[in-house]
XYZ file of C-alpha atoms in Angstrom:
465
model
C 61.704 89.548 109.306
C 61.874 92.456 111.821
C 65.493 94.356 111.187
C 67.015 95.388 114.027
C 67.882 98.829 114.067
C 70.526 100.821 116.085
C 73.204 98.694 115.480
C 74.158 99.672 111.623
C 77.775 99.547 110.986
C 78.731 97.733 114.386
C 79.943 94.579 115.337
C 77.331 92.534 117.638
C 77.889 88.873 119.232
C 75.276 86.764 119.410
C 75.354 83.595 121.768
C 73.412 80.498 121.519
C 72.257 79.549 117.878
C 69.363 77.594 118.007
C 66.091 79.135 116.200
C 66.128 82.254 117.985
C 69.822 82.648 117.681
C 70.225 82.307 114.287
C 67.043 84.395 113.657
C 68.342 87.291 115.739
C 71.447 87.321 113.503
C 70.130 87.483 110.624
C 67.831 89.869 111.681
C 70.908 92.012 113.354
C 72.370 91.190 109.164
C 69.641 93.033 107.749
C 69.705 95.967 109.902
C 73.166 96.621 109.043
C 74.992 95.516 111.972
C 77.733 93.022 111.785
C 77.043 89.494 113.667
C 79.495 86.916 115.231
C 78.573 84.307 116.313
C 79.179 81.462 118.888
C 77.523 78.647 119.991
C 78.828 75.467 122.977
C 78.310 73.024 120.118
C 79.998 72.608 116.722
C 76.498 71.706 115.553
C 75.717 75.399 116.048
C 78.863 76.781 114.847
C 78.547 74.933 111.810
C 75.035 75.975 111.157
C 75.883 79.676 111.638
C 79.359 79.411 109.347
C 77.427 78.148 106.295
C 74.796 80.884 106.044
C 77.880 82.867 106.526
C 78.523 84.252 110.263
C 81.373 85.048 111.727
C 82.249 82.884 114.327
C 84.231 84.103 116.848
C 84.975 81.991 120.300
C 83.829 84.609 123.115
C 84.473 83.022 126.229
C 88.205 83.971 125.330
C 89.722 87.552 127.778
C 89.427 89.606 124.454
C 86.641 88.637 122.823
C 84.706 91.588 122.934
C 86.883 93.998 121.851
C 84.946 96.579 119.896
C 81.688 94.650 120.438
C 78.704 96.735 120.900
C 76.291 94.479 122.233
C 76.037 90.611 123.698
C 72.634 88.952 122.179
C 71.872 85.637 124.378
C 69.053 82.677 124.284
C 67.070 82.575 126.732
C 68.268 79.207 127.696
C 71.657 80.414 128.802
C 71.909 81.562 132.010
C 73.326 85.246 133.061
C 73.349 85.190 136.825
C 72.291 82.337 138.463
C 73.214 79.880 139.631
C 76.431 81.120 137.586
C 76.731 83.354 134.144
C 77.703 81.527 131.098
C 81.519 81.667 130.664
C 80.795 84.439 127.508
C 78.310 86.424 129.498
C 80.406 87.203 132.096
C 83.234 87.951 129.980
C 80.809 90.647 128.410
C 80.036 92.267 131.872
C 83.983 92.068 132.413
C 84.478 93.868 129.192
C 81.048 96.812 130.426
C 79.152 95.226 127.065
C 76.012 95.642 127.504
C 73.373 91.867 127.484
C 70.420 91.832 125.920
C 68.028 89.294 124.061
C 65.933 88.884 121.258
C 62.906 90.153 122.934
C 64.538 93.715 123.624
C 65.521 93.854 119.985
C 62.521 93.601 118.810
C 60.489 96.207 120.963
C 63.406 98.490 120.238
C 62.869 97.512 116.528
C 59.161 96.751 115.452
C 58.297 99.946 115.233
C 58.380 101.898 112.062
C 57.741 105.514 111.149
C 54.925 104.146 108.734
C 53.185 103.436 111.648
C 52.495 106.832 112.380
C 50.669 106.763 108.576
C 48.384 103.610 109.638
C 44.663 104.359 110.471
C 44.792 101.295 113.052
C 48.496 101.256 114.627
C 49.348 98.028 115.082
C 49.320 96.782 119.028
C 51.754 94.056 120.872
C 50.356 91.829 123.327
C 52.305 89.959 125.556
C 51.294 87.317 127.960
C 53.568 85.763 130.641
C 53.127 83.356 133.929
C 54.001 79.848 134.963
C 51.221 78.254 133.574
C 48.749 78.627 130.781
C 50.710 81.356 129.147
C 50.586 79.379 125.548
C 47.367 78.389 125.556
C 46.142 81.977 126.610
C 48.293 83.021 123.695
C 47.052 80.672 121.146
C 43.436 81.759 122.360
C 43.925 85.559 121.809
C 45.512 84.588 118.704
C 42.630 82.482 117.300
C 40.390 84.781 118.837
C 41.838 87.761 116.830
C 42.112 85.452 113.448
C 38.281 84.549 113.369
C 37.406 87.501 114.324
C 39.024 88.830 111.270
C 42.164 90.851 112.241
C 45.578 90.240 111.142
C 47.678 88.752 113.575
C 50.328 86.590 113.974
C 52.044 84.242 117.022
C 55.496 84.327 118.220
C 58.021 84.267 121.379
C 58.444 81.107 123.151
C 55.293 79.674 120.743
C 54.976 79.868 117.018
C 57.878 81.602 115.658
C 60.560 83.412 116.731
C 59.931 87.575 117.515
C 62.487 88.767 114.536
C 61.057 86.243 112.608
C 57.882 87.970 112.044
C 56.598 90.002 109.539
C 56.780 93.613 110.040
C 52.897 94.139 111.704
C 50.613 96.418 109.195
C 47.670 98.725 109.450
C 45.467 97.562 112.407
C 47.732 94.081 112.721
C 48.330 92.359 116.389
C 51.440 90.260 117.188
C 50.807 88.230 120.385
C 53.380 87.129 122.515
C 54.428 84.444 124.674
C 56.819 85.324 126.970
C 59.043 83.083 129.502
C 60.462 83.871 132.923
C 64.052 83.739 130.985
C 63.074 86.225 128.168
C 61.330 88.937 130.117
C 64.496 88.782 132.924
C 66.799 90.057 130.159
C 65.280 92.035 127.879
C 66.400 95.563 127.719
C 62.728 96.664 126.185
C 59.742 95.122 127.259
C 56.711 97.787 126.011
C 53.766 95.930 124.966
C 49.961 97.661 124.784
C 48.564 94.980 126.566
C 50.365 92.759 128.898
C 49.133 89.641 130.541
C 49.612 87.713 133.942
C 48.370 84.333 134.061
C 49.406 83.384 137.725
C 52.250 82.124 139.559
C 53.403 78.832 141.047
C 57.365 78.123 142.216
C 59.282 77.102 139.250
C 62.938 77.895 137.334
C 63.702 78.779 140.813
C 67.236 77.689 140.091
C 67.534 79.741 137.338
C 66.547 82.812 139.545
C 67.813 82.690 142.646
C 64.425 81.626 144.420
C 60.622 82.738 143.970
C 61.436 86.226 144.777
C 63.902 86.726 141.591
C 61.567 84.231 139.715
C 58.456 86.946 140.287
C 60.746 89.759 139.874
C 61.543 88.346 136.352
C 57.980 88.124 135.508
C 57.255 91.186 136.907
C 59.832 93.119 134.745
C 56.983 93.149 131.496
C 54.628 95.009 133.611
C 56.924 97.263 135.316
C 59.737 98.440 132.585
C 57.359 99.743 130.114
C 54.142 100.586 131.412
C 51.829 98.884 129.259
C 48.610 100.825 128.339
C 46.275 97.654 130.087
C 47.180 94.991 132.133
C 45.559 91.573 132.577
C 46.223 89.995 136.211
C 44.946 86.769 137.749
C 44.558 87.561 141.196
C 44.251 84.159 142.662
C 47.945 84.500 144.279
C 49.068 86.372 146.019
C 51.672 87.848 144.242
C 48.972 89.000 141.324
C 46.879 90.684 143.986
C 50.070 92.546 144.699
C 51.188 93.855 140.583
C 47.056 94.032 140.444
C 47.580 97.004 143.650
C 51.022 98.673 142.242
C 49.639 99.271 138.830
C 46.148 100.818 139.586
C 45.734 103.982 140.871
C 42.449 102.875 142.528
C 39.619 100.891 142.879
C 37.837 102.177 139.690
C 40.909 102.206 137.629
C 39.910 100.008 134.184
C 43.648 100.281 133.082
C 43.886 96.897 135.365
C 41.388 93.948 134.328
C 41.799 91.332 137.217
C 41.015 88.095 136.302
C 40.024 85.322 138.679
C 38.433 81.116 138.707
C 38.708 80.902 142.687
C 35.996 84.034 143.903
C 33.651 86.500 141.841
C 35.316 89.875 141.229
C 32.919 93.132 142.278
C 33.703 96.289 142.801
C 34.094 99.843 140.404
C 36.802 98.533 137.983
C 36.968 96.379 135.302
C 37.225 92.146 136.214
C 36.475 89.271 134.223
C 35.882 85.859 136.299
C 35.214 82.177 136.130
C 32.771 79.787 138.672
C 31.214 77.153 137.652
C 32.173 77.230 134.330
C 30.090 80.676 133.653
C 32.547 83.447 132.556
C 31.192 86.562 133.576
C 32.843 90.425 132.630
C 32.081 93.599 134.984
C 32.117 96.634 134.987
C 31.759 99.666 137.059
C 29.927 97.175 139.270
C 27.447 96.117 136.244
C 28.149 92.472 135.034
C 27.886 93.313 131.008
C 28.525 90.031 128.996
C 28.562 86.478 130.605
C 29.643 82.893 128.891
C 28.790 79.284 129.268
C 32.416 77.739 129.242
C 31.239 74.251 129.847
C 30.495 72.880 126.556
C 33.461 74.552 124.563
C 35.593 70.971 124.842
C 39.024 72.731 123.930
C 39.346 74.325 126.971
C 38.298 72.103 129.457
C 38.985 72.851 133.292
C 39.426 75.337 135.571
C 43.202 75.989 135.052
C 41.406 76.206 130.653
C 38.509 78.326 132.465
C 41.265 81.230 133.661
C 42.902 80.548 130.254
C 39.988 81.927 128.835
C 39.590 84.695 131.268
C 42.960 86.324 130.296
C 42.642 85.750 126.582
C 38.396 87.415 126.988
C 40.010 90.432 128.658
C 42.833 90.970 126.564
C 40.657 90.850 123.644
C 38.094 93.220 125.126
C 40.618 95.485 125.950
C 41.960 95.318 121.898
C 37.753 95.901 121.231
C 36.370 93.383 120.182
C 32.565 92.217 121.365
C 31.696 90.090 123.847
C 29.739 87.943 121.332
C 32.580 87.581 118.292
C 34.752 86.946 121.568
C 32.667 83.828 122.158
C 32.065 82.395 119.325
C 35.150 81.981 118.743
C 35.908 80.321 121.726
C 33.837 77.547 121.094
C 35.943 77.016 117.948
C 39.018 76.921 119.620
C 40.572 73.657 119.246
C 42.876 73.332 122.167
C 46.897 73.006 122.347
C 49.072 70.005 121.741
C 50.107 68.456 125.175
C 47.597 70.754 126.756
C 45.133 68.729 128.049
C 44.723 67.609 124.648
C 42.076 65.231 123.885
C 44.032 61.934 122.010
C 41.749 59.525 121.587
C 38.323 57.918 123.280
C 37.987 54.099 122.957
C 35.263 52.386 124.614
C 34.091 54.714 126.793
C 37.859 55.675 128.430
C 39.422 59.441 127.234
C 43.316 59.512 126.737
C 44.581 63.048 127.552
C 48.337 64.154 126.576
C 49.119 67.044 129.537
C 52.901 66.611 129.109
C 53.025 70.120 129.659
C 52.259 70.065 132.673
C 55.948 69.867 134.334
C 55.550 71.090 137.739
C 52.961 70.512 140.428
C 51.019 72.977 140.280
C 50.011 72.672 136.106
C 48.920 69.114 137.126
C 47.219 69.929 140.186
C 45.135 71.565 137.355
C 44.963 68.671 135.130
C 44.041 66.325 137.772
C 40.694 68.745 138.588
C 39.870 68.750 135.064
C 38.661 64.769 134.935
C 37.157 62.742 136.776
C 38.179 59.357 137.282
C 41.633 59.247 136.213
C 44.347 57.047 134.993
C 47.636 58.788 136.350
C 50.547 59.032 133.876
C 53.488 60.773 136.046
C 57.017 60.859 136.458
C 60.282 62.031 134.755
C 63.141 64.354 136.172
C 61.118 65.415 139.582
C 61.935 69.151 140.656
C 62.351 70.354 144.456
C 60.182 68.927 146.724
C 58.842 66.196 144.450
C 54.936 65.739 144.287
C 53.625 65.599 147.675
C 52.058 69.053 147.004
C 49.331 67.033 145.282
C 48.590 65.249 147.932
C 45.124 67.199 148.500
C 44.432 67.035 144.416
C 44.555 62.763 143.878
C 41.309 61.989 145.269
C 40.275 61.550 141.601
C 42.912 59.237 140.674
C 42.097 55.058 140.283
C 45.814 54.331 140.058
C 49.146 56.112 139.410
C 51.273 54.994 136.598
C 54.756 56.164 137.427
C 57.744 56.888 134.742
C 60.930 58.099 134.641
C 64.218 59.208 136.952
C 61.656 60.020 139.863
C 59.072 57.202 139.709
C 60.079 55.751 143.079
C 60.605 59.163 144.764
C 57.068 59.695 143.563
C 55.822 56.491 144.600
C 56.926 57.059 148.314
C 55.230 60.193 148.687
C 51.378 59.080 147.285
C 50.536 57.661 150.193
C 47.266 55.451 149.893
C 47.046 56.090 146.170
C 47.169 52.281 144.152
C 50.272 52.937 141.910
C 52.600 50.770 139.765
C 56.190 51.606 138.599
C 56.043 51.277 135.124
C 59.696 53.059 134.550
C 58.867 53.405 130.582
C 55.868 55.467 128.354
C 55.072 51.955 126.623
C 54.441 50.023 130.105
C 52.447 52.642 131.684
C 50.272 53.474 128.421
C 49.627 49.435 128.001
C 49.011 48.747 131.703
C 46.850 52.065 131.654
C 44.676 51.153 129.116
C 44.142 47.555 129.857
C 42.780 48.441 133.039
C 40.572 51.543 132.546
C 36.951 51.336 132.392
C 34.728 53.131 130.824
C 34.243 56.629 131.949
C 38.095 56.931 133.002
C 40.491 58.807 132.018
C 43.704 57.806 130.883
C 45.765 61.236 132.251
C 49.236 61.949 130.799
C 50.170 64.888 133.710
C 53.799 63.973 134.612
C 54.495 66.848 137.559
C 58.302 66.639 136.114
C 60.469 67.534 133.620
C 61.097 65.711 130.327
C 65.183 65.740 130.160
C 66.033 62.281 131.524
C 64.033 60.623 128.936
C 63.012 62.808 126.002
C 64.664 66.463 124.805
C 61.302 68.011 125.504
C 57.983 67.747 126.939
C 56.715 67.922 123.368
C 58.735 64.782 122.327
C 57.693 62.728 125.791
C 53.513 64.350 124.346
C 53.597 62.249 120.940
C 55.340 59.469 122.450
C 52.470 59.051 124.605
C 50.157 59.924 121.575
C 51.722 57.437 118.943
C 51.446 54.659 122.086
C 47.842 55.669 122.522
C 47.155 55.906 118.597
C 48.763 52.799 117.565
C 46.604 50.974 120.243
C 43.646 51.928 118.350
C-alpha cells in the first residue's frame, strides 16, 4: 500500500467505492487522515461500513463541512455532461476534487529514495487505444529483463494498492481519459501517447476537452521523456509543444503509417520491421512479424511505444526484443482463442469504438465479423473503407440493425445474441478464416463489461471444441 500523505489528522470524503475507492481509503487510513465515505449504492456503503468507514451521505448542503479534500472514481463524472450531485456540492462548499491518481504522485515518493542507488521511475502511458497492451508490454518487458516492476491504474491493480517501489523498481501505469482529467499531480519520468481517435466525447464536452484530458499527463508535470505516436494529428501537435527542436531526444515519436528521419530520436513500424533512429543513424531494427502476441499494425505501434519507453528507462535493443517475442498478448486483445480446422477465433472485445476495430479488421485476413452492442455516435459507417476483408458480418446487440443498414454490400446476418453469431460463425467458416470478435460498441446493454461480453465469446468458442 502507498499511504497518502498530507492529509494526517483531517477529515477526507471519498466518493465511489468500488476497487479504487475503497483502496484510496484505506490508503488515506494509513496516512493518518480520516475517511468518509459514500457510495450511490447500498452495496458500496455496506462494503465500506464493515471494514469500518464512516459513511456520511454528501450530496446533502452541509456535507462538507470541515472536509479537506473530495476523492472521486474515475467513473463519476465532474463536469460534463453534469457533475455528480456530491461533486458539485464540493465546488459549492471551495473543497478542493481530486482522484486517486493525484494521491499517489503526491505520495509515492519517499525520502529513502534519495538513499537508493537506482531511484525508482513512474511510467505512465495514456491514449484511446492500445494503452493496456503497451502497458502490459513495458511491464513484461521490464520483468524478463530482470527489473522490479509492477502494473497498476486502469490495469492490474489499483495505484495505492501498490507496494511502495524500491531501489531501481518501475511502476507502469495505465492511465484513462477520466483519471488524467482530474488528477491534481500527474509527474511521471516517462510518459506515453499511444494515439487518438473520438471517444468519451460525452464525458468531455467533445474531442477538444477529450484531448485536453489526455494532454494534461504531458503538460502538468513535465515528464523527463515523452513517447508520442505521431500518426494524428493531434500527436504531431504535443510531439511540436514539448520539443525544443528538431534534434531534441527528450521527445521519441513513434509512428506505423511513414518512416521517421530526421536529428532526434524516433522509433517506427512498416512492414512489420521496427526500426529505432537516431541522430539520423537507424541503430537497432526488429522483425515484428513472427512474434504472434502482437499481431497487427494497431500491435506493431503497441510495440513501438512500449520499445521506446524501455529504451528511454536503458535497456538494450536486444533484451528489448527478446522479450517481445515472449510476450503473450492481452485478454480480449486480439487474443488468439482457439484454431480448429484451419479457421482462427479471435476475442477483440476491446475493441469498443471504430477506430480499435478498424485495427482489428487489418490484422486478418479473411474474416468472420462478430459486431454489435450499445453503438456510439455515428455508428460504424467509419469502417466502411476497412471491411473489404470481411466474408460476412455477424451482428449482436442494441445496434445490430443500425449496423446492418450502414454495411452496405457486406453479406451480414442479425444474430441479436453471442451464442447465434458464434454457432452461425463457425459453421460457416472455412479454413483460413477468421472468426473476428471486434464489436465497434460498447458492452452495457448486454454484459457489465467488455471483459464479461470477451469470455462469453471464449467459453462459446471453447465449449465448441
Amino acid at each position: 500500500m502507498i499511504p497518502v500523505t498530507g492529509f494526517a489528522g483531517h477529515d477526507v470524503a471519498v466518493l465511489g467505492l468500488g476497487r479504487s475507492g475503497l483502496s484510496t481509503a484505506r490508503a488515506l487510513a494509513a496516512g493518518g487522515a480520516r475517511p468518509i465515505c459514500w457510495d450511490d449504492s447500498a452495496e458500496g456503503r455496506e462494503r465500506a461500513a464493515a471494514e469500518g468507514f464512516v459513511i456520511r451521505d454528501l450530496t446533502g448542503r452541509d456535507a462538507f463541512f470541515g472536509v479537506a479534500r473530495l476523492v472521486t472514481s474515475p467513473g463519476i463524472p465532474h463536469l460534463y455532461p453534469r457533475p455528480h450531485p456530491a461533486i458539485a456540492a464540493a465546488e459549492a462548499a471551495m473543497v478542493p476534487v481530486d482522484n486517486d491518481i493525484g494521491l499517489f504522485f503526491r505520495s509515492v515518493a519517499t525520502p529513502d529514495w534519495q538513499d537508493f542507488d537506482t531511484p525508482p521511475r513512474i511510467v505512465a502511458v495514456t491514449g484511446s487505444n492500445g494503452k493496456s497492451t503497451t502497458s502490459a508490454l513495458i511491464h513484461h518487458i521490464l520483468t524478463e529483463d530482470g527489473r522490479p516492476a509492477q502494473l497498476a491504474g486502469n490495469i492490474g491493480r489499483g495505484v495505492l494498492d501498490l507496494d511502495p517501489p524500491g531501489n531501481g523498481g518501475v511502476v507502469v501505469l495505465e492511465l484513462s481519459s477520466y483519471q488524467t482529467e482530474l488528477a491534481r499531480a500527474l509527474t511521471p519520468d516517462i510518459a506515453v501517447f499511444t494515439n487518438l481517435s473520438p471517444d468519451h466525447l460525452d464525458r468531455h464536452g467533445g474531442p477538444g476537452g477529450y484531448f485536453a484530458a489526455k494532454r494534461r499527463l504531458f503538460a502538468e508535470g513535465g515528464p523527463d521523456r515523452a513517447v508520442i505516436g505521431v500518426d494524428e494529428p493531434e500527436g504531431r501537435f504535443l510531439a511540436g509543444q514539448l520539443s525544443e527542436g528538431p534534434s531534441d531526444d527528450r521527445v521519441i515519436r513513434i509512428s506505423v503509417a511513414e518512416k521517421l528521419d530526421g536529428p532526434g530520436w524516433s522509433v517506427a513500424a512498416r512492414k512489420g520491421f521496427l526500426a529505432e533512429r537516431r541522430k539520423s543513424r537507424q541503430v537497432a531494427s526488429i522483425d515484428l512479424r513472427p512474434i504472434t502476441g502482437l499481431p497487427g499494425r494497431h500491435n506493431h505501434q503497441n510495440a513501438c511505444a512500449a520499445y521506446a519507453a524501455c529504451r528511454a528507462l536503458g535497456l538494450s535493443p536486444r533484451g528489448i526484443e527478446a522479450a517481445l517475442a515472449s510476450f503473450p498478448g492481452l485478454p480480449h486483445r486480439s487474443q488468439l482463442v482457439a484454431e480448429r480446422g484451419g479457421v482462427r477465433f479471435v476475442n477483440d472485445s476491446k475493441a469498443t469504438n471504430v477506430d480499435a476495430a478498424a485495427k482489428a479488421l487489418q490484422a486478418f485476413g479473411r474474416i468472420r465479423w462478430i459486431a454489435g452492442g450499445l453503438g456510439k455516435e455515428g455508428g460504424i459507417a467509419a469502417l466502411a473503407p476497412h471491411l473489404g476483408s470481411v466474408a460476412k458480418a455477424y451482428l449482436i446487440g442494441h445496434s445490430a440493425r443500425d449496423f446492418a443498414l450502414q454495411l452496405g454490400e457486406v453479406p451480414l446476418e442479425v444474430c441479436e445474441t453471442m451464442e447465434v453469431a458464434v454457432a452461425r460463425a463457425a459453421a460457416e467458416a472455412e479454413p483460413g478464416d477468421v472468426v473476428l470478435l471486434a464489436p465497434a460498441a460498447a458492452s452495457f446493454d448486454q454484459y457489465p463489461d467488455f471483459e464479461r461480453r470477451g469470455q462469453h465469446f471464449v467459453d462459446l468458442v471453447r465449449g465448441a471444441e
